[in-house]
Amino acid sequence: MKPLLSVSLAAVAAVFLFSSLVSCGPTEDPKVPVSSVSVNPGSLNLEIGGTAVLTATVTPSDATDKTVTWSTSNPSVASVNNGSVTAVAEGSATITATAGGKSGTCQVTVNPKPEALVLVVGDVATVPAAGATVEVDVQYNVDYTVEVEAGAQSWIHYLETRVVQSGKLVFKVDANDGDKRSGKVTIKDNAGKVDPVTITIVQEKKIEVESVTLDRESAEIETGKTLQLTATVVPENAMDKTVTWSSDNETVATVDENGLVTGVAEGTATITAKAGEKTGICIVTVKENTLAKAKKLLEPFYEALDGQNWTDPWIPGENWPGLEYDGLKDKVSLYFNGLGLKGTIPECIGDLGDIIYRFIVYNEPGLTGTLPDSFRKLVALEDCRLCGTSMTSLPDVFGDMNKLQIIEINNNEQMGGIIPQSIGDSPVLQILYIDRNLFTGELQASWARLGVGNFNCVYNCMTGKIPSTFLELDEAQAGLRNMLWQREGYGFDITDIEIHGYECWPLSTNSTSATIEDLYGNLFSFDDVIGKNKYTVYISWAPWCPFSQELMPQLRDYYNIYRNDGLEVIATVMLTDSGQVWKDNEAQKKAIEESGYDKWYNFSWWDAGKHSYLPFTPAAEVYDSNGYILFSSMSKYYDPVRKRFDRVASTELIPFLESLLGPAEEPDTYESNDYSKDGEVLTLQKASVGKGIDIVFMGDGYVDKDMGKDGLYETLMNQMMEEFFAIEPYKTFRDRFNVYAVKVVSPNAKIGSGYSTSLQTAFGNGSEVWGDYDKVGRYVELIPSISSMDDVSVAVLVNTRRHAGMTQLSSSTQSGIAFLSSNGNDKDLFGSTLRHETGGHAFAFLADEYAEYRQAAPESHINYYNEVYNQYGWFSNVDFTDDPSTIRWSAFLSDNRYKDEVGIFEGGALYMTGAYRPSENSMMNMNFEYFNAPSRWAIYQRIMKLSGEDYSFEKFLEYDAVNRGAAAAAAARPPLKAPAAPQRNAKHTAPPKIVP
């Protein structure tokens, strides 16, 4: 009887799961911190040699730096590389994912790998070459013996099992190192009553490894970084596919038992994977970690620029201000903004080579010199900006930077020379801003490819023609605004270029046909109105503005003459007296109607939807029927041939219109024939206190019929006196003045070509006006009590509507002669000019506080003003230092009573920068109806000196109590230093001229 045998074969397979791990590098500012990191799955069971991929989730999703680093608590049990876990040996380990200081974990358990198992069914068991365990199911009720034939006993081993009724006979089959073989196992009944059972165990021959290949033949890694290599063993059924790893240079790179390579130091190492007698290799080049390399290279750079004394000081190895690392790009950037760099960018910057992609400098005036030649090595730069430095030039180092997308070189007030030819060569360049420097030369035609809005070169010293490539752009007119505005005395030849005026119109600057509702509910568009007329004036004004008050009546009268001959006006009330956009439409309408300005187009700037506004009034442009600019006080472009721009609306608009359409008045043929009143002296006031200070008023362009008692001339002379004494300090100290008027009879009552006046008044550029000063002196000497011009102040009222004013100062006689417009003989219009020219310049020798020129005051100008101040004490209301302890009005700055009135404001003495004034506004700046405190002090001193009275600063302060409240309310707000003055706003009279 045979034992009941049931035999089965089972194959055991290992399953490997592969997936990719995605990691996120840093994003752009602002920085968002990581709040948590989670790992999926949270636990894992593996057999030895098994692998699995873990996924890390970083929250929030918009965290600035989501870079994940992986680590294992027990690398001898389980290793990890970028989330890929490999089971090494039996045991447990914790895998940790870290990002932004937060961590998540996964618990990994590694179990031993079971041996191959063969269950036998039938008489033959086939075993693989690698060996196996053979189990034979038996059922029996006899005592038995198991025999392995002699030839197989060296590789088949019976593991004795004794049972009563049933169970398994277990045989261990060793690995086969040779050819296919077989052996018999016999089971015998010890009592001989049951026939023996024989099982044949057949073992396959050994399959050798034919090849080992790695997933890459060469690779680069950085120090401290890892690289996972994977080996493929062929054939798949090789008996022993165990791979062993080695490195031929572990000082450069090491490799673990799973093929994980770690960079140790710069150099090259060969990594070998061996299975059987076959090998595969990968040549690994190790580079220094980019960030570590950058820090090492930057040490001499930071040292050269005084990094340890920056506002964010540099501490080597700890704090690296300005240095940022982009993990996705594996590159660094340098970003400096107001740190306090000092010196010149050193040659060592070039050592960063292709590991820097951004170099940005803002607000670093201590940075001088130029870029070193080695800067050309930064071939990976994508973004290069140099703004607000004291660098002096820009070399041609951009030729090999083919990845540059942004170049911004601006606000470098000392950076001059020709713009480098290669600066725009990058094929991926998107933005080229090279504005507000001192660059010279011409535009390159190729720069036009950047298009409107992406190129800007304003406020340099550029010249030449505008290339046709710019003029052919779809939005060429808009693009011109990014080029035409250059520094004083420079600019492109735009003689042949027509420039459209739409940019200063309300609503969208890209829409010339936008519909506007006027103050009375009527709809119109600039494009339509301009297209229907030969010439159109666009003007902004303000009822409170004295210069608007002078200009607007002239424009109204001129419009009434030529409105049917092709002239139209579009007007808006722009500003309130506090400098804000005027929003009160009813008040606008009232002012318009009371002044007779309601016959042209009037609209509300506020309602038209324009967000920016013109910060001065009056401002005007004149257009032809195509909308091209013929005259503009709103734009300042160099146009020496056609002279369309940077005009003065208050003084030049009407003469310009006259050149287009004709004179504003009918010719006056009247001529004086009675000169009996010429030279007659009127004593308007005698001093009742002190020695008496002489002030003389006279006029030019007034004829014999104006000279009667209480006639026009005498009325104007008395009005001049009252206007002169209308404000402090003259109001308080009026009783110290002798006031005279001298009648001057002119042949004609018109000023200009074809007419003759006694004092030969003539107009110059802008608001310049002058006359025969010697003849003025001879009229003064007709006054019995005055024998010379010494210490005499004279005001000459010129019979004209044209706004003008200019004073001549004599250093030898300490006198001043002011010529000023009568503005149609309207005291409300000429009063402020009289106070500015006569009270400010001719009597007190004060300087203008406005900025005529947008550049810094040149050294020659500063030296001249300082010489005048040091020699004569003139121009004490301006200075060229912002040091509160040494500035000319330092006494007021240290006096708490003037903290809300006197400060240090940049802009004055005709220049926008490098010159300073004591208040935001004043009589000597914008003709505001008060003299600021330092000006009042200068006036007070001259009054006391000429009166023969003792004076002191303390006595002045006692008097000045009457001014402090009212003046402070209207004067400068900040106590010390305020922003720079705005550019010249076309409201000023001409600066004084000094003669011996």
mmCIF file of N, CA, C and O in Angstrom, residues 871-919:
data_model
loop_
_atom_site.group_PDB
_atom_site.id
_atom_site.type_symbol
_atom_site.label_atom_id
_atom_site.label_comp_id
_atom_site.label_asym_id
_atom_site.label_seq_id
_atom_site.Cartn_x
_atom_site.Cartn_y
_atom_site.Cartn_z
ATOM 1 N N GLN A 871 29.602 138.691 -0.539
ATOM 2 C CA GLN A 871 30.067 140.054 -0.753
ATOM 3 C C GLN A 871 29.029 141.095 -0.366
ATOM 4 O O GLN A 871 29.361 142.132 0.218
ATOM 5 N N TYR A 872 27.744 140.782 -0.679
ATOM 6 C CA TYR A 872 26.707 141.804 -0.468
ATOM 7 C C TYR A 872 25.623 141.386 0.529
ATOM 8 O O TYR A 872 24.813 142.217 0.933
ATOM 9 N N GLY A 873 25.589 140.104 0.887
ATOM 10 C CA GLY A 873 24.511 139.628 1.747
ATOM 11 C C GLY A 873 23.219 139.369 1.006
ATOM 12 O O GLY A 873 22.172 139.132 1.613
ATOM 13 N N TRP A 874 23.241 139.413 -0.343
ATOM 14 C CA TRP A 874 22.041 139.178 -1.152
ATOM 15 C C TRP A 874 21.748 137.672 -1.239
ATOM 16 O O TRP A 874 22.586 136.819 -0.974
ATOM 17 N N PHE A 875 20.541 137.358 -1.682
ATOM 18 C CA PHE A 875 20.100 135.977 -1.950
ATOM 19 C C PHE A 875 20.165 135.106 -0.698
ATOM 20 O O PHE A 875 20.501 133.922 -0.747
ATOM 21 N N SER A 876 19.830 135.688 0.448
ATOM 22 C CA SER A 876 19.908 134.949 1.706
ATOM 23 C C SER A 876 18.783 133.931 1.872
ATOM 24 O O SER A 876 18.803 133.145 2.819
ATOM 25 N N ASN A 877 17.812 133.941 0.981
ATOM 26 C CA ASN A 877 16.666 133.014 1.091
ATOM 27 C C ASN A 877 16.865 131.725 0.304
ATOM 28 O O ASN A 877 15.939 130.921 0.199
ATOM 29 N N VAL A 878 18.051 131.491 -0.250
ATOM 30 C CA VAL A 878 18.369 130.214 -0.891
ATOM 31 C C VAL A 878 19.752 129.794 -0.430
ATOM 32 O O VAL A 878 20.549 130.619 0.030
ATOM 33 N N ASP A 879 20.028 128.501 -0.529
ATOM 34 C CA ASP A 879 21.355 128.001 -0.172
ATOM 35 C C ASP A 879 21.607 126.716 -0.946
ATOM 36 O O ASP A 879 20.706 126.176 -1.608
ATOM 37 N N PHE A 880 22.823 126.203 -0.842
ATOM 38 C CA PHE A 880 23.218 125.031 -1.613
ATOM 39 C C PHE A 880 23.715 123.917 -0.709
ATOM 40 O O PHE A 880 24.509 123.071 -1.117
ATOM 41 N N THR A 881 23.244 123.933 0.525
ATOM 42 C CA THR A 881 23.497 122.848 1.469
ATOM 43 C C THR A 881 22.191 122.515 2.160
ATOM 44 O O THR A 881 21.331 123.382 2.331
ATOM 45 N N ASP A 882 22.042 121.260 2.550
ATOM 46 C CA ASP A 882 20.854 120.865 3.314
ATOM 47 C C ASP A 882 21.218 120.549 4.767
ATOM 48 O O ASP A 882 20.463 119.884 5.468
ATOM 49 N N ASP A 883 22.358 121.052 5.202
ATOM 50 C CA ASP A 883 22.786 120.853 6.590
ATOM 51 C C ASP A 883 22.041 121.852 7.479
ATOM 52 O O ASP A 883 22.252 123.071 7.373
ATOM 53 N N PRO A 884 21.158 121.394 8.380
ATOM 54 C CA PRO A 884 20.371 122.315 9.197
ATOM 55 C C PRO A 884 21.216 123.223 10.077
ATOM 56 O O PRO A 884 20.770 124.301 10.469
ATOM 57 N N SER A 885 22.431 122.789 10.389
ATOM 58 C CA SER A 885 23.262 123.585 11.302
ATOM 59 C C SER A 885 24.004 124.707 10.591
ATOM 60 O O SER A 885 24.454 125.658 11.242
ATOM 61 N N THR A 886 24.160 124.628 9.269
ATOM 62 C CA THR A 886 24.934 125.637 8.551
ATOM 63 C C THR A 886 24.135 126.377 7.498
ATOM 64 O O THR A 886 24.627 127.364 6.947
ATOM 65 N N ILE A 887 22.932 125.930 7.171
ATOM 66 C CA ILE A 887 22.145 126.588 6.135
ATOM 67 C C ILE A 887 21.829 128.012 6.562
ATOM 68 O O ILE A 887 21.799 128.332 7.754
ATOM 69 N N ARG A 888 21.582 128.889 5.628
ATOM 70 C CA ARG A 888 21.491 130.324 5.914
ATOM 71 C C ARG A 888 20.339 130.688 6.846
ATOM 72 O O ARG A 888 20.366 131.760 7.447
ATOM 73 N N TRP A 889 19.357 129.836 6.960
ATOM 74 C CA TRP A 889 18.247 130.118 7.871
ATOM 75 C C TRP A 889 18.228 129.132 9.050
ATOM 76 O O TRP A 889 17.187 128.786 9.581
ATOM 77 N N SER A 890 19.417 128.701 9.459
ATOM 78 C CA SER A 890 19.505 127.731 10.557
ATOM 79 C C SER A 890 18.890 128.268 11.840
ATOM 80 O O SER A 890 18.371 127.498 12.658
ATOM 81 N N ALA A 891 18.935 129.585 12.049
ATOM 82 C CA ALA A 891 18.365 130.156 13.279
ATOM 83 C C ALA A 891 16.874 129.887 13.376
ATOM 84 O O ALA A 891 16.333 129.690 14.472
ATOM 85 N N PHE A 892 16.194 129.860 12.233
ATOM 86 C CA PHE A 892 14.758 129.583 12.251
ATOM 87 C C PHE A 892 14.492 128.097 12.493
ATOM 88 O O PHE A 892 13.512 127.730 13.137
ATOM 89 N N LEU A 893 15.354 127.240 11.977
ATOM 90 C CA LEU A 893 15.161 125.796 12.139
ATOM 91 C C LEU A 893 15.292 125.381 13.595
ATOM 92 O O LEU A 893 14.658 124.413 14.033
ATOM 93 N N SER A 894 16.112 126.100 14.347
ATOM 94 C CA SER A 894 16.315 125.752 15.748
ATOM 95 C C SER A 894 15.312 126.451 16.674
ATOM 96 O O SER A 894 15.361 126.267 17.886
ATOM 97 N N ASP A 895 14.437 127.259 16.095
ATOM 98 C CA ASP A 895 13.438 127.981 16.886
ATOM 99 C C ASP A 895 12.096 127.269 16.743
ATOM 100 O O ASP A 895 11.530 127.208 15.648
ATOM 101 N N ASN A 896 11.587 126.730 17.822
ATOM 102 C CA ASN A 896 10.363 125.928 17.790
ATOM 103 C C ASN A 896 9.162 126.707 17.275
ATOM 104 O O ASN A 896 8.196 126.129 16.781
ATOM 105 N N ARG A 897 9.212 128.045 17.360
ATOM 106 C CA ARG A 897 8.092 128.856 16.883
ATOM 107 C C ARG A 897 7.924 128.783 15.367
ATOM 108 O O ARG A 897 6.857 129.116 14.839
ATOM 109 N N TYR A 898 8.962 128.321 14.669
ATOM 110 C CA TYR A 898 8.902 128.271 13.211
ATOM 111 C C TYR A 898 8.897 126.840 12.675
ATOM 112 O O TYR A 898 9.115 126.619 11.490
ATOM 113 N N LYS A 899 8.634 125.876 13.559
ATOM 114 C CA LYS A 899 8.753 124.471 13.153
ATOM 115 C C LYS A 899 7.757 124.085 12.064
ATOM 116 O O LYS A 899 7.997 123.158 11.287
ATOM 117 N N ASP A 900 6.610 124.790 12.011
ATOM 118 C CA ASP A 900 5.616 124.470 10.979
ATOM 119 C C ASP A 900 5.698 125.387 9.775
ATOM 120 O O ASP A 900 4.873 125.292 8.863
ATOM 121 N N GLU A 901 6.671 126.303 9.784
ATOM 122 C CA GLU A 901 6.760 127.255 8.675
ATOM 123 C C GLU A 901 8.054 127.156 7.900
ATOM 124 O O GLU A 901 8.067 127.278 6.678
ATOM 125 N N VAL A 902 9.154 126.940 8.592
ATOM 126 C CA VAL A 902 10.461 126.972 7.942
ATOM 127 C C VAL A 902 11.049 125.562 7.917
ATOM 128 O O VAL A 902 11.031 124.849 8.919
ATOM 129 N N GLY A 903 11.559 125.184 6.774
ATOM 130 C CA GLY A 903 12.176 123.870 6.625
ATOM 131 C C GLY A 903 13.294 123.932 5.610
ATOM 132 O O GLY A 903 13.852 124.997 5.320
ATOM 133 N N ILE A 904 13.612 122.797 5.046
ATOM 134 C CA ILE A 904 14.623 122.711 3.984
ATOM 135 C C ILE A 904 13.973 121.960 2.827
ATOM 136 O O ILE A 904 13.690 120.770 2.930
ATOM 137 N N PHE A 905 13.751 122.677 1.736
ATOM 138 C CA PHE A 905 13.037 122.113 0.594
ATOM 139 C C PHE A 905 13.936 122.171 -0.625
ATOM 140 O O PHE A 905 14.453 123.236 -0.981
ATOM 141 N N GLU A 906 14.136 121.030 -1.259
ATOM 142 C CA GLU A 906 15.025 120.996 -2.417
ATOM 143 C C GLU A 906 14.335 121.617 -3.625
ATOM 144 O O GLU A 906 13.164 121.356 -3.903
ATOM 145 N N GLY A 907 15.088 122.437 -4.348
ATOM 146 C CA GLY A 907 14.567 123.165 -5.487
ATOM 147 C C GLY A 907 14.546 124.647 -5.186
ATOM 148 O O GLY A 907 13.883 125.099 -4.253
ATOM 149 N N GLY A 908 15.273 125.426 -5.951
ATOM 150 C CA GLY A 908 15.334 126.854 -5.734
ATOM 151 C C GLY A 908 16.510 127.437 -6.473
ATOM 152 O O GLY A 908 17.309 126.703 -7.070
ATOM 153 N N ALA A 909 16.613 128.790 -6.469
ATOM 154 C CA ALA A 909 17.720 129.454 -7.158
ATOM 155 C C ALA A 909 17.814 128.983 -8.602
ATOM 156 O O ALA A 909 18.898 128.818 -9.153
ATOM 157 N N LEU A 910 16.642 128.673 -9.192
ATOM 158 C CA LEU A 910 16.464 128.308 -10.599
ATOM 159 C C LEU A 910 16.694 126.826 -10.895
ATOM 160 O O LEU A 910 16.410 126.388 -12.010
ATOM 161 N N TYR A 911 17.147 126.009 -9.926
ATOM 162 C CA TYR A 911 17.479 124.616 -10.209
ATOM 163 C C TYR A 911 16.709 123.664 -9.299
ATOM 164 O O TYR A 911 16.439 123.977 -8.140
ATOM 165 N N MET A 912 16.392 122.499 -9.855
ATOM 166 C CA MET A 912 15.546 121.557 -9.148
ATOM 167 C C MET A 912 16.292 120.810 -8.046
ATOM 168 O O MET A 912 15.736 120.516 -6.986
ATOM 169 N N THR A 913 17.541 120.492 -8.258
ATOM 170 C CA THR A 913 18.299 119.748 -7.253
ATOM 171 C C THR A 913 19.600 120.483 -6.944
ATOM 172 O O THR A 913 20.104 121.269 -7.749
ATOM 173 N N GLY A 914 20.113 120.217 -5.739
ATOM 174 C CA GLY A 914 21.360 120.843 -5.328
ATOM 175 C C GLY A 914 21.190 122.261 -4.822
ATOM 176 O O GLY A 914 22.174 122.916 -4.462
ATOM 177 N N ALA A 915 19.953 122.764 -4.791
ATOM 178 C CA ALA A 915 19.660 124.094 -4.250
ATOM 179 C C ALA A 915 18.456 123.950 -3.329
ATOM 180 O O ALA A 915 17.592 123.095 -3.552
ATOM 181 N N TYR A 916 18.362 124.809 -2.308
ATOM 182 C CA TYR A 916 17.343 124.640 -1.280
ATOM 183 C C TYR A 916 16.682 125.973 -0.947
ATOM 184 O O TYR A 916 17.301 127.041 -1.018
ATOM 185 N N ARG A 917 15.411 125.885 -0.550
ATOM 186 C CA ARG A 917 14.626 127.048 -0.173
ATOM 187 C C ARG A 917 13.995 126.779 1.194
ATOM 188 O O ARG A 917 13.866 125.628 1.605
ATOM 189 N N PRO A 918 13.528 127.833 1.898
ATOM 190 C CA PRO A 918 13.074 127.627 3.271
ATOM 191 C C PRO A 918 11.614 127.237 3.431
ATOM 192 O O PRO A 918 11.207 126.848 4.527
ATOM 193 N N SER A 919 10.796 127.354 2.380
ATOM 194 C CA SER A 919 9.386 126.981 2.511
ATOM 195 C C SER A 919 8.896 126.385 1.207
ATOM 196 O O SER A 919 9.487 126.600 0.148
#
